[in-house]
Each structure stands twice: as structure tokens, then as C-alpha cells.
Amino acid sequence: MILEGISKGNVIKYLSSLEIDCESKVAVVGKNGRGKTTLLRILSGNILPDSGNIIIKENKYSFPIGSINSVKFQRKIRENVLYIENQNYLYQNLTCEQNIDYYMSLGNFDKKSFFENLNFLEFNISDLNRRIEELSLGTKQKISISFAIASGKSIAMLDEPTLGLDIDAKSQFLNMLDRMKGLKGIVVSTNDVTILNEFDLYLFCEDEEVKMLYDNPYI
């Protein structure tokens, strides 16, 4: 995926150029309200930029875009990108296992990989029979991370994935990112400075601009 000259309202004034592929490990950083979530929503096709170009799988889309082409763009980007913004995609009144069965039925996830990921994150297997509303934030994060890594999409995006994770689970999450490099592009939005050294590229959202940095901006 390549972005050129992207802007959105008064949140993102300009993003000159960005390429994300299966080698990418990208952290979107910056203070709250400076455009991190907006940027991820653009990257995932959930919202459309006001101007600029997005190239995905050799298909170029220029914005603003007509309604027919916007449908084509969103379909194409969602074929290639999985974005888990928070845990709202999980059905709160269903058990963990029922949620897993439902999403596996959609055919976009590798079930074996999913459960291997859960095990790697030291997920308590007894929680499978509990309703989502009964689970801790950290436990729900483990489910989200496992879905992201096990998805068939070429790029996975997570919003604050380490929020609620204990030290051991956070370490395992970082190990999983290392294992995925070259297989799947990873983009996370985070305020967790303890994990930033694990990333190769930083998109620093500040003053209505997204700056591309190759060094941890918080060191």
C-alpha cells in the first residue's frame, strides 16, 4: 500500500509519502487527539481522505473520489487490510468460544494459527467458556492480537494493542511481531513507549501533520 499527499480535515494536513508492505513494522505515535486513530482509519478504508492518492495492489485511487469508486476502493483495501480498533467487534453477550466460532466461519482466519497465538500469549483456556463482558481488558487484547496475526490479510493494524497486557504478555506480543516480519505488515497506534524500540518506522502525528521518523521520537 502506498499513500501520497494524504490530508483529512483539520486533523491531518499532509502526509507526503508512505509505503507499507509485508516487511513493515510501523508505530503511529503522538499525543491524544493529534490524528493517530484518524490515520489508521484512513489506512483501513474506514474513512476516506479529502485529498491525495492511495495505491493498493497496483490499483490507484485519487481523492476526493466518486461514490462508485469509493466502494471499489473500500472493497479492495479491506481485502488486504485488517484493522482492529478496539474490542467492540466482539459480541459482549456471547462466550469467547462463540465469538471465535463466528469469526472463523467468515473464512478469513487460520484457526490453527489463532489458537497457537492464544497459547503463545498465555491465554487461560478456561476463559473460552466465559462471556466477553466478563473478561478483563488484557484477556480481550490477547484475542484481538491473535485474530490480527492469524488473519489472511497482508497488513494487520491494531489500536493500543498492549493496553491491559501484563509484562509477560507484552513481551510475547513483541516476539510475535518479530516472527511476522516478512510475512505480514504490522501497524499499531500506541502511547506505550516501552515497546517503541521494536519498530522500524514511526508516524509521528503532531500539529496536523504526519512526520515519518526512523528513530524512536521518545528517546
Coordinates of C-alpha atoms in Angstrom, one line a residue:
M1 CA 0.0 0.0 0.0
I2 CA 1.3 3.4 -1.0
L3 CA -0.1 6.8 0.3
E4 CA 0.7 10.1 -1.5
G5 CA -0.2 13.6 -0.3
I6 CA -2.9 12.5 2.1
S7 CA -5.0 15.0 4.1
K8 CA -8.1 14.8 6.2
G9 CA -9.9 17.9 7.5
N10 CA -8.0 19.8 10.2
V11 CA -6.7 16.6 11.7
I12 CA -4.1 15.5 9.1
K13 CA -2.9 18.4 6.9
Y14 CA -0.4 16.4 5.0
L15 CA 1.3 13.0 4.7
S16 CA 3.7 13.3 1.8
S17 CA 4.5 9.6 1.1
L18 CA 4.2 6.3 2.9
E19 CA 4.6 2.7 1.8
I20 CA 3.5 -0.3 3.9
D21 CA 4.3 -3.9 2.9
C22 CA 4.9 -7.3 4.5
E23 CA 8.3 -6.0 5.8
S24 CA 6.8 -3.1 7.6
K25 CA 6.7 -2.7 11.4
V26 CA 5.1 0.8 11.9
A27 CA 4.2 2.6 15.1
V28 CA 1.7 5.5 14.9
V29 CA 2.6 7.8 17.8
G30 CA 1.7 11.2 19.2
K31 CA -0.5 12.8 21.9
N32 CA -4.2 12.0 22.1
G33 CA -6.3 13.9 19.6
R34 CA -3.5 14.5 17.2
G35 CA -4.7 12.1 14.4
K36 CA -3.4 8.6 15.3
T37 CA -6.8 7.0 15.1
T38 CA -7.8 9.0 12.0
L39 CA -4.7 7.9 10.2
L40 CA -5.4 4.2 11.0
R41 CA -9.0 4.6 9.8
I42 CA -7.7 6.0 6.5
L43 CA -5.2 3.2 6.1
S44 CA -8.0 0.7 6.7
G45 CA -10.6 2.3 4.5
N46 CA -13.0 3.1 7.3
I47 CA -12.8 6.8 6.4
L48 CA -11.8 8.5 3.1
P49 CA -9.1 11.2 2.9
D50 CA -10.0 14.6 1.5
S51 CA -7.1 14.6 -0.9
G52 CA -4.1 12.6 -2.1
N53 CA -3.7 9.1 -3.7
I54 CA -3.7 5.6 -2.3
I55 CA -2.2 2.8 -4.4
I56 CA -3.1 -0.8 -3.4
K57 CA -2.3 -3.9 -5.4
E58 CA -1.4 -1.7 -8.4
N59 CA -4.8 0.0 -8.3
K60 CA -4.6 3.8 -7.8
Y61 CA -7.4 5.8 -6.2
S62 CA -7.3 9.6 -6.2
F63 CA -9.3 11.6 -3.6
P64 CA -11.8 13.1 -3.5
I65 CA -13.4 10.1 -5.1
G66 CA -16.8 9.4 -6.5
S67 CA -19.3 7.1 -4.8
I68 CA -18.8 4.1 -7.2
N69 CA -15.0 4.3 -7.0
S70 CA -15.2 4.7 -3.2
V71 CA -17.0 1.4 -2.9
K72 CA -14.4 -0.3 -5.1
F73 CA -11.6 1.3 -3.0
Q74 CA -13.0 0.2 0.3
R75 CA -13.6 -3.3 -1.0
K76 CA -10.0 -3.6 -2.3
I77 CA -8.4 -2.2 0.8
R78 CA -10.5 -4.5 3.1
E79 CA -9.4 -7.5 1.0
N80 CA -5.8 -6.7 2.1
V81 CA -6.1 -4.9 5.5
L82 CA -7.5 -6.0 8.9
Y83 CA -8.0 -3.2 11.4
I84 CA -9.0 -4.0 15.0
E85 CA -9.7 -0.6 16.5
N86 CA -10.9 -1.9 19.9
Q87 CA -12.8 -4.8 21.3
N88 CA -16.2 -3.6 20.1
Y89 CA -16.2 -6.1 17.3
L90 CA -16.6 -8.9 19.9
Y91 CA -20.2 -9.8 20.9
Q92 CA -20.3 -9.0 24.6
N93 CA -23.2 -11.3 25.5
L94 CA -21.6 -14.3 23.7
T95 CA -18.8 -16.5 25.1
C96 CA -15.3 -16.2 23.9
E97 CA -15.7 -19.6 22.1
Q98 CA -18.9 -18.5 20.4
N99 CA -17.2 -15.3 19.1
I100 CA -14.2 -17.3 17.8
D101 CA -16.5 -19.8 16.0
Y102 CA -18.4 -16.9 14.4
Y103 CA -15.3 -15.2 13.1
M104 CA -13.7 -18.4 11.9
S105 CA -16.8 -19.1 9.9
L106 CA -16.2 -16.0 7.9
G107 CA -13.2 -17.8 6.4
N108 CA -10.5 -15.0 6.8
F109 CA -8.6 -16.6 9.7
D110 CA -6.3 -19.6 10.2
K111 CA -7.8 -21.4 13.1
K112 CA -4.6 -23.4 14.0
S113 CA -2.6 -20.2 13.9
F114 CA -5.2 -18.4 16.0
F115 CA -5.0 -20.9 18.9
E116 CA -1.2 -21.1 18.7
N117 CA -1.2 -17.3 19.1
L118 CA -3.5 -17.6 22.1
N119 CA -1.3 -20.2 23.7
F120 CA 1.8 -18.1 23.0
L121 CA 0.2 -15.2 24.8
E122 CA -0.6 -17.5 27.8
F123 CA -4.3 -17.2 27.4
N124 CA -6.2 -19.0 30.1
I125 CA -8.1 -21.7 28.2
S126 CA -10.9 -21.8 30.8
D127 CA -11.9 -18.3 29.7
L128 CA -13.2 -19.8 26.4
N129 CA -16.5 -20.5 28.2
R130 CA -16.9 -17.0 29.7
R131 CA -18.9 -14.2 28.1
I132 CA -16.8 -11.4 26.6
E133 CA -18.3 -8.9 29.0
E134 CA -16.8 -10.9 31.9
L135 CA -13.3 -10.8 30.5
S136 CA -10.5 -8.4 31.5
L137 CA -9.2 -5.9 29.0
G138 CA -5.9 -7.8 28.8
T139 CA -7.7 -11.0 28.0
K140 CA -9.7 -9.4 25.2
Q141 CA -6.5 -7.9 23.9
K142 CA -5.0 -11.4 23.6
I143 CA -8.0 -12.4 21.5
S144 CA -7.6 -9.3 19.3
I145 CA -3.9 -9.8 18.8
S146 CA -4.4 -13.5 17.9
F147 CA -7.1 -12.6 15.3
A148 CA -4.8 -10.0 13.8
I149 CA -1.8 -12.3 13.5
A150 CA -3.9 -15.3 12.2
S151 CA -5.8 -13.2 9.6
G152 CA -5.2 -13.9 5.9
K153 CA -4.8 -10.2 5.2
S154 CA -1.4 -8.9 4.2
I155 CA -1.5 -5.9 6.7
A156 CA -2.8 -6.0 10.2
M157 CA -3.5 -2.9 12.3
L158 CA -4.1 -2.6 16.0
D159 CA -5.1 0.3 18.2
E160 CA -3.2 0.3 21.5
P161 CA -2.6 -3.5 21.5
T162 CA -0.6 -3.6 24.7
L163 CA -3.2 -1.7 26.8
G164 CA -4.1 -4.1 29.6
L165 CA -1.4 -6.6 28.9
D166 CA 0.9 -7.7 31.7
I167 CA 4.7 -7.7 31.3
D168 CA 5.0 -11.3 30.1
A169 CA 2.1 -11.0 27.6
K170 CA 3.6 -7.7 26.2
S171 CA 7.0 -9.5 25.8
Q172 CA 5.3 -12.3 23.9
F173 CA 3.4 -9.9 21.7
L174 CA 6.7 -8.3 20.7
N175 CA 8.1 -11.7 19.9
M176 CA 5.1 -12.4 17.7
L177 CA 5.8 -9.2 15.8
D178 CA 9.4 -10.3 15.1
R179 CA 8.2 -13.7 13.8
M180 CA 5.7 -12.0 11.4
K181 CA 8.2 -9.7 9.7
G182 CA 8.3 -10.5 6.1
L183 CA 5.0 -12.4 6.3
K184 CA 2.6 -9.6 7.3
G185 CA 2.9 -5.8 7.6
I186 CA 2.1 -4.6 11.2
V187 CA 0.8 -1.1 12.1
V188 CA 0.0 -0.2 15.7
S189 CA -1.2 3.0 17.3
T190 CA 0.3 3.3 20.7
N191 CA 1.3 5.5 23.6
D192 CA 3.3 2.7 25.2
V193 CA 6.9 4.0 25.0
T194 CA 8.2 0.7 26.4
I195 CA 7.6 -1.1 23.1
L196 CA 8.7 1.5 20.6
N197 CA 12.2 0.3 20.0
E198 CA 10.8 -2.8 18.3
F199 CA 9.5 -0.8 15.3
D200 CA 11.3 0.3 12.2
L201 CA 9.2 3.3 11.2
Y202 CA 7.3 5.9 13.3
L203 CA 4.5 8.0 12.1
F204 CA 4.5 11.0 14.4
C205 CA 1.2 12.9 14.5
E206 CA 1.6 16.5 15.6
D207 CA 0.3 19.9 14.5
E208 CA -2.0 18.5 11.8
E209 CA 1.0 16.7 10.1
V210 CA 2.2 13.2 10.0
K211 CA 6.0 13.0 10.1
M212 CA 7.9 9.9 9.1
L213 CA 10.7 9.1 11.5
Y214 CA 13.2 6.3 11.5
D215 CA 14.3 6.8 15.1
N216 CA 12.2 6.5 18.3
P217 CA 10.9 10.0 18.9
Y218 CA 10.7 9.5 22.6
I219 CA 14.4 8.7 23.3

